[in-house]
Short mmCIF file of C-alpha atoms in Angstrom, two decimals:
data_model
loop_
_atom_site.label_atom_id
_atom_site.label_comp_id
_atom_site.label_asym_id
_atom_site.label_seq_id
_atom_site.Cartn_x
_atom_site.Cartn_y
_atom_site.Cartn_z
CA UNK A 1 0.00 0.00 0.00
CA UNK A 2 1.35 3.50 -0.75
CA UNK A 3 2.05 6.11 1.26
CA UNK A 4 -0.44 8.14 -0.45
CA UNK A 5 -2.76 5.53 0.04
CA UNK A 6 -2.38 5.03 4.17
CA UNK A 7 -3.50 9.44 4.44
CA UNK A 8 -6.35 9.24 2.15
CA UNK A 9 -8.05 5.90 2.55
CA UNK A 10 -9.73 7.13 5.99
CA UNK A 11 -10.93 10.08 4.55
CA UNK A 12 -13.62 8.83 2.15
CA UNK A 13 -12.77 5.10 1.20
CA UNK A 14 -12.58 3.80 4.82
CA UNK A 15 -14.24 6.77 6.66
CA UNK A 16 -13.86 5.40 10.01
CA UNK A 17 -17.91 6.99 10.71
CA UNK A 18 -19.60 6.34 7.51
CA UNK A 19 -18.33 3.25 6.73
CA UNK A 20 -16.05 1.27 9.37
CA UNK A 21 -18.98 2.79 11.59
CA UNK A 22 -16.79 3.49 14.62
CA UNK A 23 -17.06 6.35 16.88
CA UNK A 24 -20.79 6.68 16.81
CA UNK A 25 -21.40 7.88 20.58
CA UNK A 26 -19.31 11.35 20.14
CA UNK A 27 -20.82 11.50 16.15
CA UNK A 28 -23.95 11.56 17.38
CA UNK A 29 -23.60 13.73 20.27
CA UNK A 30 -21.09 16.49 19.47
CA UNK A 31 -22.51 16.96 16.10
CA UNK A 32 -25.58 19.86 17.32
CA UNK A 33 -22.91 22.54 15.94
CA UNK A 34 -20.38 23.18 13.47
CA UNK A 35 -17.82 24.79 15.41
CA UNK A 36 -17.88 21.95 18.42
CA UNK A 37 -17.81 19.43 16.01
CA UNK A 38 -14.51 20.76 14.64
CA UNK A 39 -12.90 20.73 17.68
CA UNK A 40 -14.57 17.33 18.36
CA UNK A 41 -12.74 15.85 15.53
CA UNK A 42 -9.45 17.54 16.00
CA UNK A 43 -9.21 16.37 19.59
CA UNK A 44 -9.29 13.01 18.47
CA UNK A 45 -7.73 13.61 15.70
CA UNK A 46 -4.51 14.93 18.19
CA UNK A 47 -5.05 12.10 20.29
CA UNK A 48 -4.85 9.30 17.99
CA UNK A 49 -1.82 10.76 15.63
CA UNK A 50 -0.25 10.18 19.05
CA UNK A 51 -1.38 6.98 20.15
CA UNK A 52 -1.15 5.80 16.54
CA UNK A 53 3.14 7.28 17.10
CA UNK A 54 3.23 6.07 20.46
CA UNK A 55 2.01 2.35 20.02
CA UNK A 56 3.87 1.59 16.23
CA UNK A 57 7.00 3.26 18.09
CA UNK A 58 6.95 0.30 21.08
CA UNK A 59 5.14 -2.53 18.90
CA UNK A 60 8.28 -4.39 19.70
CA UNK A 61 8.95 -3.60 23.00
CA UNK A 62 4.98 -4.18 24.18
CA UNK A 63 4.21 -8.06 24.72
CA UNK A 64 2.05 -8.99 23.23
CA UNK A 65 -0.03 -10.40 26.29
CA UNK A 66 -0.75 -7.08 27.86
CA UNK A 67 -1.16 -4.77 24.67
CA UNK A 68 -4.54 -3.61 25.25
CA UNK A 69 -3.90 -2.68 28.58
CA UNK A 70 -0.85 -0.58 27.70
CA UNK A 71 -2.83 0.87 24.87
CA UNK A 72 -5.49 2.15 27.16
CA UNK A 73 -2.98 3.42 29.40
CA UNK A 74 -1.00 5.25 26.22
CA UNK A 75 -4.66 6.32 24.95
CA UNK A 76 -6.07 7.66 28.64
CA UNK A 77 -2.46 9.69 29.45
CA UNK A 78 -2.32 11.32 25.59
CA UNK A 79 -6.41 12.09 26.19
CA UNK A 80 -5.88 13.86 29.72
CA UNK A 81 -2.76 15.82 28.02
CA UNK A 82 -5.66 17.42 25.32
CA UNK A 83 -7.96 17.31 28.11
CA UNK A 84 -5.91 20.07 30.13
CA UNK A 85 -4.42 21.85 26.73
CA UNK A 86 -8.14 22.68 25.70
CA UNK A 87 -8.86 23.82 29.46
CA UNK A 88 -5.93 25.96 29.38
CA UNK A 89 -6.74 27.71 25.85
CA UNK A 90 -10.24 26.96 25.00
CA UNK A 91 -12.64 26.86 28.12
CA UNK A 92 -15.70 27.57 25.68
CA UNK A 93 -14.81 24.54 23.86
CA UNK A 94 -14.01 22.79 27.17
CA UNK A 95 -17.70 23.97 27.66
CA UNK A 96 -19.23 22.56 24.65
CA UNK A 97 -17.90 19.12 24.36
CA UNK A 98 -18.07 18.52 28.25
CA UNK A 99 -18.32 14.85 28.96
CA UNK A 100 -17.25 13.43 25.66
CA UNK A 101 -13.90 15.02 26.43
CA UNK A 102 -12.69 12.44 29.01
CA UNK A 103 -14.52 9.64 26.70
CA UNK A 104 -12.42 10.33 23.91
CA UNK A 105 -10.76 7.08 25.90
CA UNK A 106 -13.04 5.36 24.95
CA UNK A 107 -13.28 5.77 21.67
CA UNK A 108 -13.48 2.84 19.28
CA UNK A 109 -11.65 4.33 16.56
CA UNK A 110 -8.76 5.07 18.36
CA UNK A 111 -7.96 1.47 19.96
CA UNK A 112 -9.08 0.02 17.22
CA UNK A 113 -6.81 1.89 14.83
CA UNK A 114 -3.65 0.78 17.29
CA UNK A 115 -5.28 -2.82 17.50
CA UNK A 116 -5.52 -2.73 13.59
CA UNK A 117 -3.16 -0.87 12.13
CA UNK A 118 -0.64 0.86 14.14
CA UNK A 119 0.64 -2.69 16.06
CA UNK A 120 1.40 -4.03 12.39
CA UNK A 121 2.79 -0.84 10.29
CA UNK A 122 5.71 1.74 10.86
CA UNK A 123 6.02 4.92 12.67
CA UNK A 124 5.48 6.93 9.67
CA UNK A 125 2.71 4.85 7.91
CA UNK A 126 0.79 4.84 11.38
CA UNK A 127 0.82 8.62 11.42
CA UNK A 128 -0.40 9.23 7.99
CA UNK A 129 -3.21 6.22 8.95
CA UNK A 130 -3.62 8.45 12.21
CA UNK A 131 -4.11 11.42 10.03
CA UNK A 132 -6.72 10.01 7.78
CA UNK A 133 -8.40 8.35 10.15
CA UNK A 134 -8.64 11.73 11.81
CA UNK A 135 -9.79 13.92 9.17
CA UNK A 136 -12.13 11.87 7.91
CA UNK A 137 -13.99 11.63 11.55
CA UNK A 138 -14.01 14.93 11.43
CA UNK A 139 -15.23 15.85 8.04
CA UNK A 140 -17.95 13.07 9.00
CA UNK A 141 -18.51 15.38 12.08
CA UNK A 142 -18.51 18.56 10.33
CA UNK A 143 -20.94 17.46 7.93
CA UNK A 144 -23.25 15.67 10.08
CA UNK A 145 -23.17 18.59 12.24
CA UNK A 146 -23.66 21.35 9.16
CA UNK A 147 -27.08 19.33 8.19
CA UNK A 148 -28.55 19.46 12.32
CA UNK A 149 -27.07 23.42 12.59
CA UNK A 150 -28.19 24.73 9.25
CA UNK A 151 -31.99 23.21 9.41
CA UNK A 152 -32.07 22.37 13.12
CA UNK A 153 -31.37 25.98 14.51
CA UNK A 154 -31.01 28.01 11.22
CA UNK A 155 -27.43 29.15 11.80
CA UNK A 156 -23.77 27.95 10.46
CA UNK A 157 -21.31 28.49 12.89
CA UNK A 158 -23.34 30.67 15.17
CA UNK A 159 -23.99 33.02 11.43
CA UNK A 160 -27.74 33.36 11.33
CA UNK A 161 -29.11 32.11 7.96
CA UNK A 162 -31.88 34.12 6.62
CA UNK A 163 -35.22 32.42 5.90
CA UNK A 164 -33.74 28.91 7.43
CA UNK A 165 -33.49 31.49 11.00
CA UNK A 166 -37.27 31.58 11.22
CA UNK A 167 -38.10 28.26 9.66
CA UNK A 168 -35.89 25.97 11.81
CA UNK A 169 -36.81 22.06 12.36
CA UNK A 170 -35.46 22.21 15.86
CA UNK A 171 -35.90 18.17 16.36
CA UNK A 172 -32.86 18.06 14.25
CA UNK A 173 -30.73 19.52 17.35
CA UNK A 174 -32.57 17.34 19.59
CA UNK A 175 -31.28 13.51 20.36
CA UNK A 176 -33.64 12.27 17.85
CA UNK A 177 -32.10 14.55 15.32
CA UNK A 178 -28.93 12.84 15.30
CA UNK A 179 -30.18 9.42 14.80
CA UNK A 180 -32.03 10.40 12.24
CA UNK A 181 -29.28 12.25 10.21
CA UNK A 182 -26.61 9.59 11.21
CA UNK A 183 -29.07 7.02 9.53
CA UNK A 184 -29.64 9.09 6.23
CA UNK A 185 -26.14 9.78 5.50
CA UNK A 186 -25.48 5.86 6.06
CA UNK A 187 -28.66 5.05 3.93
CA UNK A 188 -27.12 7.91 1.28
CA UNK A 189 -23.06 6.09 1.29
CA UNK A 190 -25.13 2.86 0.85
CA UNK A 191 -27.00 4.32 -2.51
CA UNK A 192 -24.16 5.96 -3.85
CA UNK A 193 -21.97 2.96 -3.15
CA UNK A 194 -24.94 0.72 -4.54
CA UNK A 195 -25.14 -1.36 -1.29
CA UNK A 196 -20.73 -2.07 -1.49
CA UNK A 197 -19.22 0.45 0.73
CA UNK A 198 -21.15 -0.49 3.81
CA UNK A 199 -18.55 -3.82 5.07
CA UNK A 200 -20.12 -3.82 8.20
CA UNK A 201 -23.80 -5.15 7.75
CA UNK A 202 -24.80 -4.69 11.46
CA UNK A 203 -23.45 -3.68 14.19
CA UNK A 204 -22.14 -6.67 15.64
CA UNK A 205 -19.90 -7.76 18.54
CA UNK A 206 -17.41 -9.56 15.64
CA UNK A 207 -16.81 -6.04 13.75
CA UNK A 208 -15.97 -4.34 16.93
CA UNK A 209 -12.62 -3.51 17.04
CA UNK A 210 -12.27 -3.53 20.40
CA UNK A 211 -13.18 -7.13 20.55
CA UNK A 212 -9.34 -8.23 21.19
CA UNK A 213 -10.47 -6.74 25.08
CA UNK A 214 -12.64 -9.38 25.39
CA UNK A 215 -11.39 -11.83 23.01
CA UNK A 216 -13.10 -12.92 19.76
CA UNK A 217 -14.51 -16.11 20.83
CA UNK A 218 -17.26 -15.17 23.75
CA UNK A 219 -17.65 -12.21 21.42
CA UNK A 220 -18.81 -14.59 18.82
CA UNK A 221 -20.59 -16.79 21.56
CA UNK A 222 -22.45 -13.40 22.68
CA UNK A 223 -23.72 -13.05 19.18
CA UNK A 224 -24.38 -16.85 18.46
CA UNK A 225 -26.98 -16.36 22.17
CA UNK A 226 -26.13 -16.43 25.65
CA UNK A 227 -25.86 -20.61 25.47
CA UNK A 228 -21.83 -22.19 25.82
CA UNK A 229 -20.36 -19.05 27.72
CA UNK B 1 -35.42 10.78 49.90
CA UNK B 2 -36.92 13.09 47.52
CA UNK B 3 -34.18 14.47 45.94
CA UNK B 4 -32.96 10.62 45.78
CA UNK B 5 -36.38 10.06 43.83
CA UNK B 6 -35.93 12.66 41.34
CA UNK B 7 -31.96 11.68 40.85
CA UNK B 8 -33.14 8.66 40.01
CA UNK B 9 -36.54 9.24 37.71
CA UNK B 10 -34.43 11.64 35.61
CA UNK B 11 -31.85 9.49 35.08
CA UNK B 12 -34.13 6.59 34.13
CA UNK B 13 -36.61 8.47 31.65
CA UNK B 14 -35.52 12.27 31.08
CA UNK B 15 -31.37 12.34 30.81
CA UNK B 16 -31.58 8.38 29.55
CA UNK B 17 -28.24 7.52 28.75
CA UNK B 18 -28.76 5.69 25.35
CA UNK B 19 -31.37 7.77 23.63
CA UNK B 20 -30.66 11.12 25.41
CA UNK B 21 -27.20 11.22 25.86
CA UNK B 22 -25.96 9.12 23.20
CA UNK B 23 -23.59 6.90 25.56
CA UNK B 24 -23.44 3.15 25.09
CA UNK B 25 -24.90 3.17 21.51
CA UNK B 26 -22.88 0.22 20.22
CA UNK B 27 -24.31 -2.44 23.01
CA UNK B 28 -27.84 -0.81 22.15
CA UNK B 29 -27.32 -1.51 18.76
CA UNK B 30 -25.44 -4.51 18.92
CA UNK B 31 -26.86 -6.37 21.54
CA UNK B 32 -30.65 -5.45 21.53
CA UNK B 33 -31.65 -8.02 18.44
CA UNK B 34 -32.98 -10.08 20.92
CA UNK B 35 -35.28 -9.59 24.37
CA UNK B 36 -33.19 -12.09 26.75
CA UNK B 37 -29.99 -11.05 25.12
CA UNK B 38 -30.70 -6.94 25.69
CA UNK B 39 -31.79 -7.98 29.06
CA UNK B 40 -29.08 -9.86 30.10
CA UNK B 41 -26.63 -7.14 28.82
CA UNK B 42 -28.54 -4.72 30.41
CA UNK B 43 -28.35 -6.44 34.12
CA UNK B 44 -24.80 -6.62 33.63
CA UNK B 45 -24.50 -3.14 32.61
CA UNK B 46 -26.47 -2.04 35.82
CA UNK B 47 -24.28 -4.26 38.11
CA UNK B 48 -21.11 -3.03 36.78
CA UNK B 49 -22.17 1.01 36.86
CA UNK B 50 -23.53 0.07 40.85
CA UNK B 51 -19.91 -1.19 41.80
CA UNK B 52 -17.63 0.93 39.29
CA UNK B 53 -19.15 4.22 40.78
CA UNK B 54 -19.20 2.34 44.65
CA UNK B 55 -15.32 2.19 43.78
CA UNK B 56 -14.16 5.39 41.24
CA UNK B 57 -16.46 7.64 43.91
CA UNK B 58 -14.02 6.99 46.83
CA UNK B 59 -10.80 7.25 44.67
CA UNK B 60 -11.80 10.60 43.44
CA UNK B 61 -12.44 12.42 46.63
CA UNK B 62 -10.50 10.55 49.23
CA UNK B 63 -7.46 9.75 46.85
CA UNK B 64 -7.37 12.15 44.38
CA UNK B 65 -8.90 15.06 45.29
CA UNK B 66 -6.91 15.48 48.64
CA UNK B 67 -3.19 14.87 46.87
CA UNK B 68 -4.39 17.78 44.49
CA UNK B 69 -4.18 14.45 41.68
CA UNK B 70 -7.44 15.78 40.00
CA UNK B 71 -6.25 15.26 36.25
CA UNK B 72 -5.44 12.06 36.63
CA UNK B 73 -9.14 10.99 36.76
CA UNK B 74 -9.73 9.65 33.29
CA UNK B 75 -6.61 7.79 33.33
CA UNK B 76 -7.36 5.74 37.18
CA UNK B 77 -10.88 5.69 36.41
CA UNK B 78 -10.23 3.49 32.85
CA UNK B 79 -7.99 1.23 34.84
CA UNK B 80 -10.26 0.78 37.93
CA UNK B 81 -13.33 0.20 35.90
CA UNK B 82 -10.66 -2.40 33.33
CA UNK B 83 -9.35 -4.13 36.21
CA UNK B 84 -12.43 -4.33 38.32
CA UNK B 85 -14.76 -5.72 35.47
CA UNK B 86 -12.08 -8.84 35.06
CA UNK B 87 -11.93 -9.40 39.08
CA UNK B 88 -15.99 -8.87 39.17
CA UNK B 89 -15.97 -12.06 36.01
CA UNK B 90 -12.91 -14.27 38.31
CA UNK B 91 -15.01 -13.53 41.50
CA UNK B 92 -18.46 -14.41 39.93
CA UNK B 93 -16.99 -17.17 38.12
CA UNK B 94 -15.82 -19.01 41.59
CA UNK B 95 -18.64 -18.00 43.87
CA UNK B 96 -22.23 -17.51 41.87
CA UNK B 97 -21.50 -20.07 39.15
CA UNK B 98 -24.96 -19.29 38.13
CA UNK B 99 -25.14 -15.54 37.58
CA UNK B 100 -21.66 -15.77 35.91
CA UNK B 101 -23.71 -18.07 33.73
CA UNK B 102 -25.69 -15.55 33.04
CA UNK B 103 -23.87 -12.78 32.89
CA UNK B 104 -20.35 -13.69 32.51
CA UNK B 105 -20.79 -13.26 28.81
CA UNK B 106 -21.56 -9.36 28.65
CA UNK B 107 -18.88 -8.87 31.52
CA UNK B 108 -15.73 -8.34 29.51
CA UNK B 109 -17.64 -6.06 26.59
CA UNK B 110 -18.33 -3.78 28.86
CA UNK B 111 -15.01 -2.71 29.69
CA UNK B 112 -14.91 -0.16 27.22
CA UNK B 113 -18.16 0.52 27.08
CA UNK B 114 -18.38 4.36 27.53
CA UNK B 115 -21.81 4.51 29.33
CA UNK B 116 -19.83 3.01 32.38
CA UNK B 117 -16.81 5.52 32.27
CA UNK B 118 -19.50 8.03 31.75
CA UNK B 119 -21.87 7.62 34.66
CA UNK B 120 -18.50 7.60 36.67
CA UNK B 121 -17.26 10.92 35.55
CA UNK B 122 -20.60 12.50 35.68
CA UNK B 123 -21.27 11.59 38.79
CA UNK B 124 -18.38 13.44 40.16
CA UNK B 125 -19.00 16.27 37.97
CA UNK B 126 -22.05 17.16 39.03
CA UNK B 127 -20.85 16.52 42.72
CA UNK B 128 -23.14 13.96 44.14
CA UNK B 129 -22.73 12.15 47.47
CA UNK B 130 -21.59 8.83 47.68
CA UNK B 131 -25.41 8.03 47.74
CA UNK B 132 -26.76 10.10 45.29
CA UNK B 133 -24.27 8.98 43.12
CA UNK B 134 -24.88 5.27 43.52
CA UNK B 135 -28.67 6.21 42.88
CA UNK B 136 -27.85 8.29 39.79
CA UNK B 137 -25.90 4.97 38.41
CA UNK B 138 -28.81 2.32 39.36
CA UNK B 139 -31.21 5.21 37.48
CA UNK B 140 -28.68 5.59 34.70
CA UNK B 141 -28.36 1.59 34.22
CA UNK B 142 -32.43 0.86 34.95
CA UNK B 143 -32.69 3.64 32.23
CA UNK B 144 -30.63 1.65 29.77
CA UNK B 145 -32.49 -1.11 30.60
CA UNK B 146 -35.77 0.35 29.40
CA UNK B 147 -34.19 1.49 26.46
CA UNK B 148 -33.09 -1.78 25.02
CA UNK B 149 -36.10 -3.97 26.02
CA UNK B 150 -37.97 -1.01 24.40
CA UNK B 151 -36.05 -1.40 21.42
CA UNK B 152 -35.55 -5.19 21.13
CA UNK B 153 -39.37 -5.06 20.50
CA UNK B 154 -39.10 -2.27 18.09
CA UNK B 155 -36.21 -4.64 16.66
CA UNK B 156 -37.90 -7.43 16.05
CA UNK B 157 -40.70 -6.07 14.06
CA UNK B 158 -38.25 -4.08 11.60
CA UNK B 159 -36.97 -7.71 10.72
CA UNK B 160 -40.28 -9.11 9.87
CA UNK B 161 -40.70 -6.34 7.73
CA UNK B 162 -39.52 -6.60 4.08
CA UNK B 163 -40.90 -3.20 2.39
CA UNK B 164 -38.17 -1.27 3.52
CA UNK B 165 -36.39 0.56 0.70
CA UNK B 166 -32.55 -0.93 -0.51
CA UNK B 167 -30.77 1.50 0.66
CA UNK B 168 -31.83 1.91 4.03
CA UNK B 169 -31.41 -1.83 4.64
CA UNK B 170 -29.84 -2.99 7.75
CA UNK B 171 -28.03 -0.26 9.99
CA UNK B 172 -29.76 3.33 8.23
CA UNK B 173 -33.45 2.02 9.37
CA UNK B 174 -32.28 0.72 12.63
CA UNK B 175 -31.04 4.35 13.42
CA UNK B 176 -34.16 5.89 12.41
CA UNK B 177 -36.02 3.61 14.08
CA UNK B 178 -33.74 4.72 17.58
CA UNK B 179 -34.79 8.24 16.57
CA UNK B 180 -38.01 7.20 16.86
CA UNK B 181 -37.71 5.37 19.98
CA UNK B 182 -35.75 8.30 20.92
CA UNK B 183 -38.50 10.90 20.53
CA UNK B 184 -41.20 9.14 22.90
CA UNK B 185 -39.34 9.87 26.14
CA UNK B 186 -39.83 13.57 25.05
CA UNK B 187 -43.22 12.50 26.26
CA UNK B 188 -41.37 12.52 30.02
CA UNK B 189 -39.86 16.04 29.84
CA UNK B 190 -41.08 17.95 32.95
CA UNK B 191 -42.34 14.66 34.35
CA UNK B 192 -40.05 14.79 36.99
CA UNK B 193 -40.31 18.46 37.76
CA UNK B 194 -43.10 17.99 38.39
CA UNK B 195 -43.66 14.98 40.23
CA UNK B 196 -43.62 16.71 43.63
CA UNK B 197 -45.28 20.18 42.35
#
């Protein structure tokens, strides 16, 4: 795979949102505005170019045994290091993403990028992976977050929109709102893609990436029923 | 024992943590495709929220809060909750072979399951006693619980249906379907407000 190839595949091939369908707690939450959403995506974008550095760096000096452990360790101390730089300089932001901050942890794309990719690939391949990976969650964001802004409250990054101002949907703000959008743009990659981009078919315990935690096979006995465990 | 009441209520059916808050969407999606498996998820979820907050609650005030240690909260709280969720499946596994039995299999997926890390943080955020905040996690999982029993019946009629157009196949019209589910707890805004008025 070219180098080329690692930076642009997450942006619209392999969008880790619309199409590996990871991170779907923080796209459906932080995406009421255009402006959060940004910084959203460029918080996890900071913390996984890290992680992604981090984790390739030591993939031979991390046994293999204890990986995920050390990668939630690597993950939580690079997310608490954002954490405090976007106290320090951006309280509003701070403000605006409030819980999902911390939960950035948490996120699937970012373990499962190091469980995927960044465990396998060099330092320099797992930072341009990092930094598709991270744009395209947040043009995912940004867009997702344009649709619920623009007809949800009538404004784009605060900027009132005349006519849309008065004749808002304001639902689309609203929790509902962002199932709803999440599940047209999915239903929209799926007819432009006729039905191909879509690998994951459901969301399953088997496509998780985060399965290694709890190891494939009671993952796949979870999904078979609660029977052999 | 009021204010316990209303911590709890709001948890359950205004600030629900799936369809509200948007935390622990891939269990609701994942796992709620069948009643007994959404319930048995759900029980686990509940039990692990009870004793992750019984234990994260402590650290944070008695640990970290006093050795100034604030911002180190994400960081112990992910190991606590990691660590404790594989002693809770040994433990389990040697003294209530049954209820390992039943739950041992959602155990482990719930380590990174961000409605747990969530309830832990929020429940120091919005500073909570230790028993408000173990109320505001049984509301939070109960609350979960309602949403995926709620949806495993929605579930199971959007697979016996077969008019639903190509491309919204599969994960699109499960999501809409959420946003559906999603909308009738509006129905409880100002329930709870209210409930003593």
């Amino acid at each position: 795979m070219g180098r080329l190839e690692n930076l642009t595949k997450g942006i619209i091939k392999e969008n880790p949102v619309l199409v590996l369908l990871l991170g779907t707690c923080p796209a459906l939450a932080i995406s009421t505005q255009a402006s959060s959403a940004i910084g959203m995506g460029l918080a996890a974008t900071a913390v996984l170019l890290c992680s992604n550095v981090a984790i390739s760096a030591l993939r031979k000096t991390i046994p293999d045994t204890v990986r995920i452990p050390a990668y939630i360790v690597l993950i939580a101390g690079f997310v608490t290091l954002v954490q405090m730089l976007i106290r320090a300089f951006s309280p509003a932001l701070n403000e605006a993403l409030g819980i999902y901050l911390p939960l950035i942890v948490v996120n699937c794309i970012i373990l499962g990028r190091a469980e995927m990719f960044a465990n396998k690939n060099t330092v320099v391949a797992s930072a341009l992976d990092a930094i598709g990976m991270g744009l395209g969650f947040t043009l995912a964001l940004f867009v997702m977050a344009s649709i619920r802004e623009i007809f949800g409250n009538g404004t784009f990054f605060g900027m009132p929109i005349p006519l849309l101002d008065e004749n808002n949907i304001s639902i689309l703000t609203l929790a509902p709102g962002g199932f709803f959008v999440f599940g047209c743009m999915i239903a929209l990659v799926n007819k432009v893609s006729k039905g191909k981009a879509i690998q994951k078919k459901e969301f399953g315990c088997s496509a998780c990436p985060s399965a290694a935690v709890c190891g494939k096979q009671r993952c796949e006995n979870t999904e078979k029923g609660r029977g052999n465990a | 024992m009021k204010e316990l009441i209303i911590i709890l209520m709001s948890a359950v059916l205004v600030n629900n943590y799936v369809l509200q808050r948007f935390l622990g969407i891939c269990p609701f999606l994942g796992v709620s495709k069948k009643l007994d498996q959404a319930v048995g998820m759900s029980i686990a979820v509940i039990f692990v929220m009870l004793i992750a907050t019984a234990v994260t609650w402590p650290i944070q005030i008695y640990l970290l809060d006093n050795n100034g240690l604030g911002y180190l909260q994400t960081i112990v709280f992910i190991l606590v909750i990691a660590a404790l969720v594989q002693l809770l499946e040994i433990a389990l596994k040697k003294f209530l072979p049954s209820l390992h039995k039943a739950l041992g299999v959602y155990l482990p997926l719930i380590t990174t399951n961000c409605a747990v890390l969530g309830v832990t943080i929020l429940n120091i955020d919005a500073h909570y006693t230790f028993v408000q905040a173990l109320v505001n996690a049984l509301g939070s999982g109960l609350g979960f619980l309602l949403a995926m029993v709620l949806f495993s019946g929605v579930r199971s009629r959007l697979e016996a249906s077969d008019n639903i157009p190509e491309a919204f196949k599969g994960i699109p019209i499960t999501l809409i379907a959420a946003a559906i589910t999603s909308v009738s707890f509006f129905g409880f805004v100002g329930v709870v407000e209210n409930m003593f008025a």
